Coordinates of C-alpha atoms in Angstrom, one line a residue:
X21 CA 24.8 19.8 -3.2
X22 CA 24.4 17.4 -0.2
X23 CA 26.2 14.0 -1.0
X24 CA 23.6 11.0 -1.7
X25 CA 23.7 6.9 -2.1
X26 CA 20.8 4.8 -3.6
X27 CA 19.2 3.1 -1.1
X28 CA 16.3 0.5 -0.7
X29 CA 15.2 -1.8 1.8
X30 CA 15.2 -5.7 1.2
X31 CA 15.2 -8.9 2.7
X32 CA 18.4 -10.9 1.1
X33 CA 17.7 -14.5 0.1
X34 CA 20.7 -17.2 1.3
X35 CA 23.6 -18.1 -0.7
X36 CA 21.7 -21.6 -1.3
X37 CA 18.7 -20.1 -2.6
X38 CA 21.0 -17.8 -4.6
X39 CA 22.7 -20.7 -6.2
X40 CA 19.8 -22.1 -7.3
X41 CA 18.2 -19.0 -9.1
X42 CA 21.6 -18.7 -10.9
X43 CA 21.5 -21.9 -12.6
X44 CA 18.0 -21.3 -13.3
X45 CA 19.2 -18.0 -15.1
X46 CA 21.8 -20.2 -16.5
X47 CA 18.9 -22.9 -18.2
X48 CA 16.6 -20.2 -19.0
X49 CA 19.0 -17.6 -20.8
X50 CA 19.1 -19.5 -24.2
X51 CA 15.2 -19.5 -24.5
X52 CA 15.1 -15.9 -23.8
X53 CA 17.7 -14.3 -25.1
X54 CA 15.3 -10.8 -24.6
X55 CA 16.5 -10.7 -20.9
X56 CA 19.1 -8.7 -19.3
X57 CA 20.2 -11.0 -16.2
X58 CA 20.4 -10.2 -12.5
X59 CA 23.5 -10.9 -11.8
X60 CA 24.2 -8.7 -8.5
X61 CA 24.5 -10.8 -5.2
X62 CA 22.5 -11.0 -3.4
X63 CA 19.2 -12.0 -4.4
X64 CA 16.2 -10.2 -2.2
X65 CA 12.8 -9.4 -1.9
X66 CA 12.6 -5.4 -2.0
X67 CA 10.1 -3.8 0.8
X68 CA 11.1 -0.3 -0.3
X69 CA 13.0 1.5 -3.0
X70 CA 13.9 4.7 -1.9
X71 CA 16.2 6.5 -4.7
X72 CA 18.8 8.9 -4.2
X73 CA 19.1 9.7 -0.1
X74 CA 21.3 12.0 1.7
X75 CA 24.1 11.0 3.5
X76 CA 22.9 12.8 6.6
X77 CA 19.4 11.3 6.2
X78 CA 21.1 7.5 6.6
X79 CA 21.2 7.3 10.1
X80 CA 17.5 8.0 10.6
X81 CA 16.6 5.8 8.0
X82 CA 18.5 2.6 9.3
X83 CA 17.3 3.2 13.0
X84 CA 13.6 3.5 11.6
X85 CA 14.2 -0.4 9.9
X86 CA 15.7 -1.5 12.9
X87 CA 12.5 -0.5 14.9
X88 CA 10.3 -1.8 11.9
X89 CA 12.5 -5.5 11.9
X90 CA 11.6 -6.2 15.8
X91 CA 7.8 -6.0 15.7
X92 CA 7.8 -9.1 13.4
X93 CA 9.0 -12.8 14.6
X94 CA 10.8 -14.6 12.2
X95 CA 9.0 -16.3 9.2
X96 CA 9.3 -19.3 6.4
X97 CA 8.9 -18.1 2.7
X98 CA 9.3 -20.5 -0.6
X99 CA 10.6 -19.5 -4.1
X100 CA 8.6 -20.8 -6.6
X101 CA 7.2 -20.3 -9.8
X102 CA 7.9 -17.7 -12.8
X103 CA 6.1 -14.8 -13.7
X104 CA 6.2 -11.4 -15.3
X105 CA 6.0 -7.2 -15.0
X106 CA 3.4 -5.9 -15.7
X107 CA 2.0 -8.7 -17.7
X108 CA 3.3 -11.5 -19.9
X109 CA 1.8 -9.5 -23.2
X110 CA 4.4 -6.5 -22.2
X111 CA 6.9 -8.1 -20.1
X112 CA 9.2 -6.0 -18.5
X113 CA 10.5 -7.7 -15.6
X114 CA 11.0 -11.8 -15.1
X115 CA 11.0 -12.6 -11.3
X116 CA 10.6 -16.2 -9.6
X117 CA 7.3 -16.0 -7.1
X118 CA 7.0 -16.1 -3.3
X119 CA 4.8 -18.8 -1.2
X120 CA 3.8 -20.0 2.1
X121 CA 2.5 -19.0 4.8
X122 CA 4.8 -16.4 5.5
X123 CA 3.4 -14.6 3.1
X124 CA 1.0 -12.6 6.0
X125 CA 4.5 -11.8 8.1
X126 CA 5.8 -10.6 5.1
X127 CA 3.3 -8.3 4.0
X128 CA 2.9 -7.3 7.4
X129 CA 6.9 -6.6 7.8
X130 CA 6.5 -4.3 4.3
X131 CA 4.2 -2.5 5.9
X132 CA 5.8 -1.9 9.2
X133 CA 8.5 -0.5 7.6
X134 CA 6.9 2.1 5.4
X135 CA 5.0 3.3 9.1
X136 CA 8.6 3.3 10.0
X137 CA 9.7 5.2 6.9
X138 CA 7.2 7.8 7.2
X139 CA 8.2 8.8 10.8
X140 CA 11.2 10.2 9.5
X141 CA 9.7 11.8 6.5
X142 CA 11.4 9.0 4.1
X143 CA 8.6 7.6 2.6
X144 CA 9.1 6.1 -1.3
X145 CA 7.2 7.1 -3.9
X146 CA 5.4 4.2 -4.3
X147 CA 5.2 1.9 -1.6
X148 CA 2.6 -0.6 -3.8
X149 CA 4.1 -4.5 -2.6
X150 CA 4.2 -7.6 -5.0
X151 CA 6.6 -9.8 -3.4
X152 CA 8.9 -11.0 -5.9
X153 CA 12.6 -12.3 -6.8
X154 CA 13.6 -10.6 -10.2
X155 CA 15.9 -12.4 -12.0
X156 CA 16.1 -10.5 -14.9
X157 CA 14.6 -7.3 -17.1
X158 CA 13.7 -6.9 -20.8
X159 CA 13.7 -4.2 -22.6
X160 CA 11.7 -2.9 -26.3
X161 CA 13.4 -4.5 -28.7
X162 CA 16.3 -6.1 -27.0
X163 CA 16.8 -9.5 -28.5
X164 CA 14.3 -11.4 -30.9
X165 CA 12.2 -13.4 -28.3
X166 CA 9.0 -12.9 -28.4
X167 CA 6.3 -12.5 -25.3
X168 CA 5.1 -15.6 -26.2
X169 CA 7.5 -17.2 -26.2
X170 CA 8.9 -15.9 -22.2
X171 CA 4.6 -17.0 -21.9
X172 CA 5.7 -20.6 -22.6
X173 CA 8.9 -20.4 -20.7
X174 CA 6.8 -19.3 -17.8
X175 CA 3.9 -22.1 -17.6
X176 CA 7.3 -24.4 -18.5
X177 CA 8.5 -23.6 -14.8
X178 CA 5.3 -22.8 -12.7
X179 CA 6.1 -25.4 -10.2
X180 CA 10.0 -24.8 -10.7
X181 CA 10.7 -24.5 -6.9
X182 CA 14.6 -22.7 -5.1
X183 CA 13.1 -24.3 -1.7
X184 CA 12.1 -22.4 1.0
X185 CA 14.5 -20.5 4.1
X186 CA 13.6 -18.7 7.1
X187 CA 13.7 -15.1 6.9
X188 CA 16.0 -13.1 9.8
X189 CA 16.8 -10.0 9.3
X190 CA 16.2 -6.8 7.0
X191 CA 19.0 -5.0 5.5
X192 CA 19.1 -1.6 4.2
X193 CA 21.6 -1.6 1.1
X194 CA 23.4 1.3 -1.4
X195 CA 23.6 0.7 -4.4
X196 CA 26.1 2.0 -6.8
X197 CA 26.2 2.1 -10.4
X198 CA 29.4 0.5 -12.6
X199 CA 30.3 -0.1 -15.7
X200 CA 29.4 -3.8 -14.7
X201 CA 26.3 -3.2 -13.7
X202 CA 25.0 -2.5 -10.0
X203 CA 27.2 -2.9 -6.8
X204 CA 25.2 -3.8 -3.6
X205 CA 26.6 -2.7 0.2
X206 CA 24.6 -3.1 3.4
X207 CA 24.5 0.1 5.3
X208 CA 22.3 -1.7 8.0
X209 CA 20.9 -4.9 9.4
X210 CA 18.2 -5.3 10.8
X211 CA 17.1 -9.1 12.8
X212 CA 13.9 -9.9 12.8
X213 CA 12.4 -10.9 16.4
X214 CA 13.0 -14.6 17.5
X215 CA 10.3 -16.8 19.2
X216 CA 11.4 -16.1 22.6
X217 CA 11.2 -12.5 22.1
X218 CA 8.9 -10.7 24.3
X219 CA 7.7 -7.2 24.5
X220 CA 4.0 -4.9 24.3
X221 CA 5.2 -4.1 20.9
X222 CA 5.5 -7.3 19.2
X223 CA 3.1 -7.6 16.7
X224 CA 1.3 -11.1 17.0

């Protein structure tokens, strides 16, 4: 059986940023004691999850992201705001928001690298995009907070802001599962085009 890592495709937040959506987790954890908190470094915006790949299929993978990073100039992107997978009635997943007007680059980025993807036949299985932070996950039944009351939490922090930073680079991580939960490694990284970049293939 051909060896394999979990792999997905993010864009890591800085340690600052970081910093501040751990002491947010630190605030909110005792009014909702229903959520399992990231606590993995580093914070990041996934643009593609891709499961279990093959070793040998790595090296494909990571050159197709590199491509993908350099038709898309650098970009500004805020984290703001609270909110909730797949709805605050059946909340699954809390994550802090994304805005600004890198929101366009972004979603054009995502997109460039599932083209990307596909040209090596490593396309995930659902490449749907809701850019988000998660902080943490809930599951049925775990603790004895209620969905209203993550609902008031929520509004509570809707203008709750982690600043904004300028996004640089892609990284393609591993991910492998301990006892202590999740272990992130970057098997790639990917910079993002600078102003003074030039080139037919730059997307505008």
């Amino acid at each position: 059986m051909a060896q394999t890592t979990r792999t997905f495709i993010a864009i890591p937040l800085p340690d600052t940023i970081g910093d501040r959506l751990t002491r947010l987790q630190g605030r909110l954890a005792p009014q909702a004691p229903s959520v399992r908190w990231n606590a993995t470094p580093p914070f990041h915006v996934t643009l593609a999850f891709l499961g279990d790949v093959p070793y040998v299929d790595l090296n494909a993978i990571c050159g197709a992201v590199t491509a993908a990073a350099r038709t898309v100039r650098r970009f500004e992107l805020t984290v703001t705001g609270l909110g909730a997978f797949p709805n605050l009635s059946r909340p699954r997943v809390l994550w802090a928001g994304l805005e600004g007007p890198g929101l366009e680059p972004l979603s054009r980025l995502q997109r460039a690298v599932i083209a990307a993807l596909d040209e090596v036949g490593c396309v995930p299985d659902d490449d749907r995009f809701s850019p988000h932070v998660t902080l943490g996950r809930i599951k049925p039944g775990r603790g004895s907070a209620q969905p209203d009351n993550l609902a008031a939490v929520v509004a509570r922090h809707q203008t709750w802001s982690a600043g904004a930073f300028t996004v640089g680079e892609v990284v393609a991580f591993s991910s492998t599962v301990t006892p202590e939960g999740p272990a992130y490694a970057p098997l790639a990284r990917a910079p993002l085009a600078s102003a003074r970049t030039q080139g037919d293939d730059l997307t505008q």
